[in-house]
Coordinates of C-alpha atoms in Angstrom, one line a residue:
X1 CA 0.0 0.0 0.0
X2 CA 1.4 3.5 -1.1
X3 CA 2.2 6.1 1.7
X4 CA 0.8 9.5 1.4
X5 CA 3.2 12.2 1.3
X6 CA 3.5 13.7 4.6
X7 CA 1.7 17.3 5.2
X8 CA 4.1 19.8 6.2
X9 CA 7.7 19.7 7.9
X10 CA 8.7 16.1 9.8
X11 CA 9.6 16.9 12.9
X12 CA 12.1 14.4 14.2
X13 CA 10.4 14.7 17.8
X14 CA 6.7 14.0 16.8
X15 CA 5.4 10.7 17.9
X16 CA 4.9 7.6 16.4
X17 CA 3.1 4.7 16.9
X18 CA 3.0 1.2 15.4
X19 CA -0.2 -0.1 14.8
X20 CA -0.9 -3.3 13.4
X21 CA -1.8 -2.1 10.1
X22 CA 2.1 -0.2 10.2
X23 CA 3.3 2.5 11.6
X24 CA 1.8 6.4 12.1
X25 CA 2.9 9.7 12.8
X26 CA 1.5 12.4 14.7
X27 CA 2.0 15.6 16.2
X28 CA 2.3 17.5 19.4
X29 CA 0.4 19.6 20.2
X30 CA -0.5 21.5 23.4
X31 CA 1.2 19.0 25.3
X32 CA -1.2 15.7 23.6
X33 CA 0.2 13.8 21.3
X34 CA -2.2 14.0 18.5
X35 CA -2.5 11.6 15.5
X36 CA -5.8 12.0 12.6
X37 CA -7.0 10.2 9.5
X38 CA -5.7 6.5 10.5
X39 CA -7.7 4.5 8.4
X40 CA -9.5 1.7 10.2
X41 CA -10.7 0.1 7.5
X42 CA -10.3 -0.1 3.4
X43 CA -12.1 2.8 1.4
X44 CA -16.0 1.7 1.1
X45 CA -15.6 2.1 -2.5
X46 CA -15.6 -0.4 -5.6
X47 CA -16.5 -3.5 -5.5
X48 CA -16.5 -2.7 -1.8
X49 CA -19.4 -0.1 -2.2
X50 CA -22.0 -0.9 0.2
X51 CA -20.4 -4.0 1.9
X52 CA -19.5 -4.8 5.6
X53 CA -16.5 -2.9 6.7
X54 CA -13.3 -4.8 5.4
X55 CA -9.7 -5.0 7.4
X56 CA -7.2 -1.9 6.3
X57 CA -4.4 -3.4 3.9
X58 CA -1.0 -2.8 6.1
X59 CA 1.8 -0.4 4.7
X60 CA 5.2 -0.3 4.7
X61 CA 7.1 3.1 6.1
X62 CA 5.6 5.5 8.8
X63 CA 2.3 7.0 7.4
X64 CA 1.8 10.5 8.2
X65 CA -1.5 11.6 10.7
X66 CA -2.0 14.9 10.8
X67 CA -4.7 15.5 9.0
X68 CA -8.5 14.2 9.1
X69 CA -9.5 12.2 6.6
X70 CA -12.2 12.8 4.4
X71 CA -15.8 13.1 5.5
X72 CA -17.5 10.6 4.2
X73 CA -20.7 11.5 1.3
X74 CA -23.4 13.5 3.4
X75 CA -25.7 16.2 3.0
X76 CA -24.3 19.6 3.6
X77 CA -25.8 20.5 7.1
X78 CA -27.8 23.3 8.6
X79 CA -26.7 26.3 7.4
X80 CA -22.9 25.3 7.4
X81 CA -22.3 24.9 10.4
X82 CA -22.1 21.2 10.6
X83 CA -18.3 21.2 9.7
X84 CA -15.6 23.2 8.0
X85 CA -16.2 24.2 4.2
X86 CA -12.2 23.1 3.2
X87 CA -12.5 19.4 4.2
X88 CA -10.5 17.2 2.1
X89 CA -11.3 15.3 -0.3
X90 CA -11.4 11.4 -1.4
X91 CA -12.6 7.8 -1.0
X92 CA -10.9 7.0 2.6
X93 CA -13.8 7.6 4.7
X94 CA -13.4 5.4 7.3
X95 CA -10.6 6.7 9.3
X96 CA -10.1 7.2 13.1
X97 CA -8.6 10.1 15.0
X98 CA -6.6 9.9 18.7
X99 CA -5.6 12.2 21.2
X100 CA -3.2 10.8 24.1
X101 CA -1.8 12.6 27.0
X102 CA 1.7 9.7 26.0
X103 CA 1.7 6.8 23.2
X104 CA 3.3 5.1 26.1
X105 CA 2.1 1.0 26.1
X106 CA 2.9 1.5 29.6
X107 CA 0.4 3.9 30.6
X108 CA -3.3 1.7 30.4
X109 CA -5.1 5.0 30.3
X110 CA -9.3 5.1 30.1
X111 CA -10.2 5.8 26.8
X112 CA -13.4 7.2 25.4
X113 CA -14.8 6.8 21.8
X114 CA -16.9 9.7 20.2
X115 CA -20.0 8.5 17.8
X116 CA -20.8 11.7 16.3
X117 CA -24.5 12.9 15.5
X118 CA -26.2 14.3 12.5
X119 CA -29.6 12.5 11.9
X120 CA -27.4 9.8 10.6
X121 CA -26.7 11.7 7.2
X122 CA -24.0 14.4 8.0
X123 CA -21.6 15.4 10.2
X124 CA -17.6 14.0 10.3
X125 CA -15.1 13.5 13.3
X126 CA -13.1 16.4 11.6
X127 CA -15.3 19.3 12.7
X128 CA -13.7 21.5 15.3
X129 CA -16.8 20.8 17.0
X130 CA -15.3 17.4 18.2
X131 CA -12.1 18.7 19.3
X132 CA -11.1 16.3 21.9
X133 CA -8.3 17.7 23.3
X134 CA -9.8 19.4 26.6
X135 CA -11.7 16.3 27.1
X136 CA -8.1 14.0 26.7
X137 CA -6.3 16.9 29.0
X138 CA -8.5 17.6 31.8
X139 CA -9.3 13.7 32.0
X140 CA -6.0 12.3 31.8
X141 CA -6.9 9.7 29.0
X142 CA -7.1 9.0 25.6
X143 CA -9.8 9.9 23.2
X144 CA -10.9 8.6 19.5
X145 CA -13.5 10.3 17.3
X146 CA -14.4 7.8 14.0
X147 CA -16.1 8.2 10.9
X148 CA -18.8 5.9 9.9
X149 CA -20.7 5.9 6.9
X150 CA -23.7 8.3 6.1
X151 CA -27.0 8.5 4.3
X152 CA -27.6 6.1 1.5
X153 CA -24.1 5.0 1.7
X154 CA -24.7 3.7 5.5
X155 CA -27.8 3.2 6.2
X156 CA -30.6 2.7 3.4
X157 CA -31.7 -0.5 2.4
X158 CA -30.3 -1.7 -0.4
X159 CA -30.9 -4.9 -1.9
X160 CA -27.9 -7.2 -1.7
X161 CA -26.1 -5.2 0.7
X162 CA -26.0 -5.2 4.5
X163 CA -28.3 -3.7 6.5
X164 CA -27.3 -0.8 9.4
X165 CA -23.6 -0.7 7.4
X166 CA -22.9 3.3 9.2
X167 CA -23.4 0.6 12.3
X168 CA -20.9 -1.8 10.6
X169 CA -18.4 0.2 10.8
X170 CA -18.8 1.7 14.0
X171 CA -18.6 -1.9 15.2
X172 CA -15.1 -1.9 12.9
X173 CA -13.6 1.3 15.0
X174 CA -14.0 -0.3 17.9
X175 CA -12.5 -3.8 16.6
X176 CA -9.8 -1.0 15.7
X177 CA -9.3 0.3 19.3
X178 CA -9.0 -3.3 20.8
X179 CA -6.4 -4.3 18.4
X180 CA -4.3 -1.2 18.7
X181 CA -5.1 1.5 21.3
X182 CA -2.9 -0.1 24.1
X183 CA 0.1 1.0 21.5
X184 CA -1.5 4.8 22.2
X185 CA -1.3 4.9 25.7
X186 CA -5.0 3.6 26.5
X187 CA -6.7 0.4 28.2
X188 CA -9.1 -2.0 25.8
X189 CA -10.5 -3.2 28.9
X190 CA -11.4 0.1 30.0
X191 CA -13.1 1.5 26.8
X192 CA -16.3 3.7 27.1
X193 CA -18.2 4.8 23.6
X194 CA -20.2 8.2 24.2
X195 CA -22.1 10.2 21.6
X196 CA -25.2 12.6 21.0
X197 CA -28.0 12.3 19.1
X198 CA -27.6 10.3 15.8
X199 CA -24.6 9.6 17.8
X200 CA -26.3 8.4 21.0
X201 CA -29.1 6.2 19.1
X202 CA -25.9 4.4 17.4
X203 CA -24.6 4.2 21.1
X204 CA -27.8 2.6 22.2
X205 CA -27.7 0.2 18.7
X206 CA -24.4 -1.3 19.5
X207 CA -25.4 -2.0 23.1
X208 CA -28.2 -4.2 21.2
X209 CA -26.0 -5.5 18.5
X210 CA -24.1 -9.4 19.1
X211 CA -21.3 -7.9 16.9
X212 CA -20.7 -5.0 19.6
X213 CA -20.6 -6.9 23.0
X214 CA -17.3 -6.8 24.7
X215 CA -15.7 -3.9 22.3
X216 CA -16.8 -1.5 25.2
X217 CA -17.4 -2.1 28.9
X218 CA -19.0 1.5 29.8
X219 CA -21.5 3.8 27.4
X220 CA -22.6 7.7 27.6
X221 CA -25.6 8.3 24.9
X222 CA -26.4 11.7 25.0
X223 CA -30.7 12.2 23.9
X224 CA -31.2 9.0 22.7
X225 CA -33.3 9.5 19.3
X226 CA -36.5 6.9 19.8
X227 CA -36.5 6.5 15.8
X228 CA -35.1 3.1 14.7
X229 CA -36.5 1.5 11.5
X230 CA -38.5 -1.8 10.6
X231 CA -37.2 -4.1 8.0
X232 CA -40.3 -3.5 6.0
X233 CA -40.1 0.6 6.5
X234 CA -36.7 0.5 5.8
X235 CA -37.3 -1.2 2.6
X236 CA -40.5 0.8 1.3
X237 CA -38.1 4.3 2.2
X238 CA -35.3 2.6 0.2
X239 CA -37.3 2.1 -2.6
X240 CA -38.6 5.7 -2.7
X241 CA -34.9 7.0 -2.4
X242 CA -33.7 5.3 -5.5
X243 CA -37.5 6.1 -7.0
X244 CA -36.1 9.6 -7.0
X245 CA -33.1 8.9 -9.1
X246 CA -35.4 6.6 -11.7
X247 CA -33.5 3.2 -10.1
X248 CA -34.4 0.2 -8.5
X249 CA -33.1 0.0 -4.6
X250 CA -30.3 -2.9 -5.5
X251 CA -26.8 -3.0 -5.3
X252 CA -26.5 -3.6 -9.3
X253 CA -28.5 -0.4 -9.8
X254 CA -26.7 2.1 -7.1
X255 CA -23.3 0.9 -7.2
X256 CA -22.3 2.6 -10.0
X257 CA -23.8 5.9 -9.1
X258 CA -21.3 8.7 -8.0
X259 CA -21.7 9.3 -4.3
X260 CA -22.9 13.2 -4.8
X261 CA -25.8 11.6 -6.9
X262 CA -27.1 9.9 -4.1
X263 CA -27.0 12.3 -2.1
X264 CA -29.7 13.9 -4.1
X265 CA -32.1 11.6 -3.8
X266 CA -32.5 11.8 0.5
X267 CA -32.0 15.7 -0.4
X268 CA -35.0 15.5 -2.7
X269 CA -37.1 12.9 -1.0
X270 CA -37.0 14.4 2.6
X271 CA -38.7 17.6 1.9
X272 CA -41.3 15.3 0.7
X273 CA -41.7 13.0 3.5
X274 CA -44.2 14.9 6.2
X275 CA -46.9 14.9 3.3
X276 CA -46.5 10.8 3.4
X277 CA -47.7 10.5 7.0
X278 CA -50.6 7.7 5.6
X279 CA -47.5 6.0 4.6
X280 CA -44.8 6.2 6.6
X281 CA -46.4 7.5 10.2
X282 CA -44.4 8.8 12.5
X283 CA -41.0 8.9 10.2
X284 CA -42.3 11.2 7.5
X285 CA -42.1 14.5 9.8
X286 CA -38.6 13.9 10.9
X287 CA -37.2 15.1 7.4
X288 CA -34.7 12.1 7.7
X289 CA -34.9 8.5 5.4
X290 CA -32.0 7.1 7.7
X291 CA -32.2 5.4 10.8
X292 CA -30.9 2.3 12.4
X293 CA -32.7 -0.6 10.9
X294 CA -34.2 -3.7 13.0
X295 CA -33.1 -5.8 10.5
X296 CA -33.1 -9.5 12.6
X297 CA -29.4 -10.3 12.0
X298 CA -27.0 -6.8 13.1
X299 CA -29.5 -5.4 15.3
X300 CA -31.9 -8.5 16.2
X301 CA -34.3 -6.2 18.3
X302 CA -34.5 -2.5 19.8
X303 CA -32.1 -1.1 22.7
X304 CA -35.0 -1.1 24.8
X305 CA -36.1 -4.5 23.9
X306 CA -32.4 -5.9 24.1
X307 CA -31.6 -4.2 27.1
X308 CA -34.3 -4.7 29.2
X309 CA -33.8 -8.9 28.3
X310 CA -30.2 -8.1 30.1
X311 CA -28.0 -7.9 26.7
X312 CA -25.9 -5.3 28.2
X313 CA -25.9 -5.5 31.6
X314 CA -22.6 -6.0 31.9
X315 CA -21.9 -2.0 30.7
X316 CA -22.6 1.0 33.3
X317 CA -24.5 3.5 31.2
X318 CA -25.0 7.4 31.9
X319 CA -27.8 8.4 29.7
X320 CA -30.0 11.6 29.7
X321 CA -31.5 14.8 27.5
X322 CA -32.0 18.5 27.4
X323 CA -34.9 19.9 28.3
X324 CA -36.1 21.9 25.4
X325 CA -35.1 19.7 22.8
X326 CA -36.8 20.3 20.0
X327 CA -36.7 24.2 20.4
X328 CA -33.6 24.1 18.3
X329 CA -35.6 23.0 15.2
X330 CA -38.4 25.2 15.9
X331 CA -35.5 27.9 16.0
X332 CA -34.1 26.9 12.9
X333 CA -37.1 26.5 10.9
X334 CA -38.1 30.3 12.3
X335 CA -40.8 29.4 14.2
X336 CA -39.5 30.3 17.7
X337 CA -42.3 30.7 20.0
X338 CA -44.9 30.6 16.8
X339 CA -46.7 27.8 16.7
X340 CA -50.2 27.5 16.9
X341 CA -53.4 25.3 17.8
X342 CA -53.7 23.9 14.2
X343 CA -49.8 22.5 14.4
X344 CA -49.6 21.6 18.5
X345 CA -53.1 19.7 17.5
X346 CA -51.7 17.6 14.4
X347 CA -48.8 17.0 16.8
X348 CA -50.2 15.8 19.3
X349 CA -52.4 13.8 17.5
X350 CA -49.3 11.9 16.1
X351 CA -47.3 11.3 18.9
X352 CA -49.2 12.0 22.2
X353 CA -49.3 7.9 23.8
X354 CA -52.8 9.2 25.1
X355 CA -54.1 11.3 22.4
X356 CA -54.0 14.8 22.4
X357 CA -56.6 15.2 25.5
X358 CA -54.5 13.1 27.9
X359 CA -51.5 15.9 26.9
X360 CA -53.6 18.9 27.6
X361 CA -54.9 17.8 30.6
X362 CA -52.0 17.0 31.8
X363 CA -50.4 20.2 31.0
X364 CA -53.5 22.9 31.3
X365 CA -51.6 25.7 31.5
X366 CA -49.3 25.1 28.4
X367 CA -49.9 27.2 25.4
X368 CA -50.3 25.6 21.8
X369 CA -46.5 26.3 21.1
X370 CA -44.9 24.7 24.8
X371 CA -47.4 21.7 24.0
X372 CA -45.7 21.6 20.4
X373 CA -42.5 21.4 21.9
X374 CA -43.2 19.3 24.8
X375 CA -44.7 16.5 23.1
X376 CA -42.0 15.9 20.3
X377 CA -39.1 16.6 22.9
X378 CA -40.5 13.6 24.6
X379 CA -41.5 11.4 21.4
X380 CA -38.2 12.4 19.9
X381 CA -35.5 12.7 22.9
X382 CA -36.2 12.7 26.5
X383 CA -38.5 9.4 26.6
X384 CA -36.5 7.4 24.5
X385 CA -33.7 8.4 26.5
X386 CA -35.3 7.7 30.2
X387 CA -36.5 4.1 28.8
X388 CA -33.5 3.0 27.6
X389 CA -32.4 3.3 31.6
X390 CA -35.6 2.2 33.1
X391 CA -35.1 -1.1 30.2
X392 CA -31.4 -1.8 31.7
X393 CA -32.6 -1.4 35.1
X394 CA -34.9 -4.3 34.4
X395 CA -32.1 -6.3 32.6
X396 CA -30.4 -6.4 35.7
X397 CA -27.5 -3.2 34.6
X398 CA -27.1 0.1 36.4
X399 CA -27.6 3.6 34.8
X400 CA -26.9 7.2 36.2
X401 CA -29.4 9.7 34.4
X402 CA -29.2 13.4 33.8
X403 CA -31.0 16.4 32.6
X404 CA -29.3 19.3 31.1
X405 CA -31.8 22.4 31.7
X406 CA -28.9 25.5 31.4
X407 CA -30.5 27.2 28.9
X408 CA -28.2 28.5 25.5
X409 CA -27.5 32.3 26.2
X410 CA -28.3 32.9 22.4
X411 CA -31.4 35.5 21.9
X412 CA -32.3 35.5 25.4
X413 CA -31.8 32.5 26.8
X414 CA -35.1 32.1 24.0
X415 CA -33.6 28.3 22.7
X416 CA -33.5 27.5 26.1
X417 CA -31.8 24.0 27.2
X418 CA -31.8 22.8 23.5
X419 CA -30.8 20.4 21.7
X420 CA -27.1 19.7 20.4
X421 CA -26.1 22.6 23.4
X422 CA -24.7 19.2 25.3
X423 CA -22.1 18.9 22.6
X424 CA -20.5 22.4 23.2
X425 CA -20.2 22.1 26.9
X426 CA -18.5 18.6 26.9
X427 CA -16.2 20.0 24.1
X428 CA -16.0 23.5 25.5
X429 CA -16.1 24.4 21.0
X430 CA -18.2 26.9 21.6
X431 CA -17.5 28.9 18.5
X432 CA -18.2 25.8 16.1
X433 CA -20.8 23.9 14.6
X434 CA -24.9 25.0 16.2
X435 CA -22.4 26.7 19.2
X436 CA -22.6 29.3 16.5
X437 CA -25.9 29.8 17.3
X438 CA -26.5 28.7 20.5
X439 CA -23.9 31.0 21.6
X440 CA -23.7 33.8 18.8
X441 CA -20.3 33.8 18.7
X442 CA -20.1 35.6 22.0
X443 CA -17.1 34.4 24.6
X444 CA -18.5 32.1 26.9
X445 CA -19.8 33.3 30.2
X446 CA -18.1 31.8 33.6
X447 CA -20.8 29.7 34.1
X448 CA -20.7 28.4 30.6
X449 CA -17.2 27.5 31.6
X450 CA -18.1 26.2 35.1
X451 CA -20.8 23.6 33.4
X452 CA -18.4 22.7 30.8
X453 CA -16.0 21.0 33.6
X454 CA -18.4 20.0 35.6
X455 CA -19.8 18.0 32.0
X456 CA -16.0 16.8 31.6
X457 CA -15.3 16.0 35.1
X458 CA -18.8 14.0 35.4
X459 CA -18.1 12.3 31.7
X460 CA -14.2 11.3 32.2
X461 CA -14.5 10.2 35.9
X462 CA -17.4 7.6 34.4
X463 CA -15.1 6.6 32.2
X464 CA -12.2 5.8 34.3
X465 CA -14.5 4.8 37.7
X466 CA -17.9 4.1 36.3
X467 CA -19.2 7.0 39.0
X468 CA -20.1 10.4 37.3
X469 CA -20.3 11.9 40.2
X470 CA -24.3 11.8 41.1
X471 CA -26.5 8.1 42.4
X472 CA -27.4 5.7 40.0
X473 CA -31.0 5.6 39.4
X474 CA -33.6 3.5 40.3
X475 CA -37.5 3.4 39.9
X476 CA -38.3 4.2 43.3
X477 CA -36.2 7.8 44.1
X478 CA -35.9 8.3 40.2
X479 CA -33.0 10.9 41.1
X480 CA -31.3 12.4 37.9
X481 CA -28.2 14.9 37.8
X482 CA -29.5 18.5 36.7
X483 CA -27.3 20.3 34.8
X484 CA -27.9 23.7 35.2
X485 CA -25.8 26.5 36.7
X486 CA -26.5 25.4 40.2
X487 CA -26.3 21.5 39.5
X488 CA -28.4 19.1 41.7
X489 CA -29.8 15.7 42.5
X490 CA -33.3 16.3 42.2
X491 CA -36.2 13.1 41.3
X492 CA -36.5 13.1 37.4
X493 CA -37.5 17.0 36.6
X494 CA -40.1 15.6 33.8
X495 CA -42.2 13.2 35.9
X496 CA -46.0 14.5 34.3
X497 CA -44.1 13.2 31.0
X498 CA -42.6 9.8 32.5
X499 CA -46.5 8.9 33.8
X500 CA -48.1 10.0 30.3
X501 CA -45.0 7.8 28.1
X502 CA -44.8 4.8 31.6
X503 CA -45.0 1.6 30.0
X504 CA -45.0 2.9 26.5
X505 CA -43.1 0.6 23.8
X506 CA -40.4 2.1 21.7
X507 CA -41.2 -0.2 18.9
X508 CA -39.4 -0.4 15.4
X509 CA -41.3 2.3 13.5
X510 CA -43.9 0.9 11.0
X511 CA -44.6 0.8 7.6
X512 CA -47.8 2.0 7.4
X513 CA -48.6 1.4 3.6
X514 CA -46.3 0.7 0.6
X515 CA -45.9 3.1 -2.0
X516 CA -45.7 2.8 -5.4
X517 CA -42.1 2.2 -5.7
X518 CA -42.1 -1.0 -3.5

């Protein structure tokens, strides 16, 4: 395998580390040793479009890694802001990025695994949103951020191809980690995956997934989304993808298609998909044709059907939300604060467990916008979220909940705790990615700062202990960390919401009639 030519000056002092693939060189850099783009497996491309992950070919000579590798094919974010505009370019998606205090074998550090978000269609481990460096500093241990596959490439159903393949190779990362992170300075016993979002529901996949036990003994997901896929939903959505480019949904038909074509087809169809609520339910408002699929082989069941059967009940979990969730896409849509009877009634119609009565009655006072909000916040985040630790609870595994209710300083303190703010505190980016407008590029406040190492404290002491720093919960007390700028133990803030969603299924999402294309 040829080397790429290194990027900028060798520095006889940077570090490098044999993996088993061959050897890589980093850089130092504010006293980390820091090493990007290490491919973890070969480029999804060829006659390997839309297969399983497959083993990296080793090299000869010392490969350089200090740059990120290319994001992989995704859709180009909300205004921007998802990543950098000069990302580079090429087919070597599937790379891996590390930040170590030492490479030292020696040192058997924690180490912590970032699964980025991005309603599994955008977003790349190379945005300076997902700088780990404060997060490897102030923790003492080392961190990796991946790329998985996006979009069509990694998650629509094709025919003849694997189902969940963005999962596939999250699953290869952390095959990755065990075979080589010890070389970095870090522990594969002690190896905790954390994400948000996107990133969080693939978090909450791989503690379902037979392919993922024993890559990871710990687990942070960060508001679990409650959308995963049926096989037969997954199917009728991938037929209406490649509908859009005048294809059939089959590896013969797509394979050949350039990436950026693709792309084109989710860009087109989800615009469309809220006026297919007959067909596709609950799916069609979420913009989004990806999601984890319940396919029966990679995934067998959901997270809260696998955990709550004691899949994972070997792995301490911390798991929680923000409290105004979905007041971000309100925001962005420019609908702050606007919404009225006509579109809190059709939303609560869809989503309210009790129909839309039970949710004004239990929230009388709420006007038609804070019902709005309210009920997706809990279809989409916050429920999801608290059932997947009431389900490992009952699988016999602990969990420590949390609630994040600072609210963003942006217009007011108007977006409230939204969602994605979670991402900016861990970091402490807060002039990248939505920090850009959660924060309007202002310079973070002291308790902005204060919440952000109180997030990193709580999230790298879990890691290296498995105690964040708060009781782990149970069904009696139901006490939850609140994240706010006085932080607390308090019982679970939301509890009209937990009695309204108690005993409420987070089944695969139906098909509710085939189109069509199928």
């Amino acid at each position: 395998m040829k080397i790429p030519e290194p990027v900028g000056p060798v520095d006889p002092m940077d570090p490098v580390v044999r993996t088993v693939s061959g050897a890589v060189r980093g850089r130092t850099e504010d006293g980390l040793a820091v090493f990007r783009g290490i491919p973890f497996a070969q480029p999804p491309v060829g006659d390997a479009r839309f297969g399983a992950p497959r083993r990296v070919r080793p090299w000869d000579g010392v490969r350089d890694a200090c740059a990120f590798g290319p994001p992989p094919p995704q859709d180009l974010g909300v205004a921007g802001t998802v990543g950098p505009p000069d990302v580079p370019e090429g087919d070597d998606w599937l790379t891996v990025n590390v930040w170590t205090p030492a490479p030292d074998p020696a040192a058997h550090r924690p180490v912590m695994v970032w699964i980025h978000g991005g309603s599994y269609k955008l977003g790349h481990s190379g945005s300076p949103a997902y700088d780990a460096r404060r997060i490897a500093a102030d923790g003492d241990l080392v961190v990796v951020t991946l790329n998985y596959r996006l979009g069509m490439e990694g998650f629509a159903h094709i025919e003849g191809a694997p189902a969940n393949r963005g999962l596939l190779d999250q699953v290869a990362a952390l095959v990755w980690v065990q075979d080589n992170i010890a070389a970095f300075g870090g522990d594969p016993g002690r190896v905790t995956v954390f994400g948000e979002s996107a990133g969080a529901g693939s978090v909450a996949a791989l503690l379902a997934m037979p392919r993922a036990q024993g890559l990871f003994g710990r687990a942070v997901a960060q508001s679990v989304p409650g959308t995963f896929f049926s096989a037969d939903l997954a199917r009728d959505l991938g037929a209406a993808l490649a509908a859009e480019l005048g294809l059939r949904p089959t590896v013969d038909d797509l394979a050949a298609v350039d990436p950026g074509q693709l792309l084109k087809a989710g860009q087109t169809l989800g615009p469309k998909m809220p006026g297919r609520i007959d067909r596709w339910g609950r799916a069609a408002p979420t913009l989004t044709p990806y999601a984890p699929v319940v396919d029966g082989e990679f995934l067998p069941v959901t997270p809260w059907r696998a955990l709550r059967a004691g899949a994972a009940r070997g792995v301490d979990l911390v798991v929680g939300h923000n409290r105004d969730e979905t007041r971000l896409f309100t925001a962005l849509a420019g609908k702050l604060g606007e919404i009225g009877e006509e579109r809190a009634s059709a939303a609560l119609r869809l989503y309210a467990p009790g129909g839309e009565a039970a949710y004004r009655a239990a929230f009388p006072e709420a006007s038609a916008n804070d019902l709005y909000e309210r009920v997706q916040t809990d279809w989409l985040f916050a429920m999801p979220s608290l059932h997947l630790a009431e389900a490992h609870l009952a699988g016999g595994g602990r969990a420590h909940v949390y609630e994040l209710t600072w609210p963003a300083p942006a217009q007011g303190g108007a977006l409230g705790a939204c969602h994605a703010l979670d991402v900016p505190l861990l970091f402490g980016t807060f002039r990248e990615g939505l920090a850009l407008l959660q924060f309007e590029g202002a310079e973070p406040s002291a308790e902005a700062l204060a919440l952000s190492s109180r997030f990193r404290s709580s999230w790298t002491a879990f890691a290296r202990t498995g105690d964040p720093g708060w009781p782990a919960y149970d069904t009696v007390r139901r006490l939850v960390q609140v994240l706010d700028t006085e932080s607390t133990v308090a019982p679970y803030p939301q509890e009209t919401s937990r009695r309204l969603w108690e005993g409420y299924d987070f089944a695969p999402l139906p098909l509710l009639a085939p189109g069509p294309e199928a």
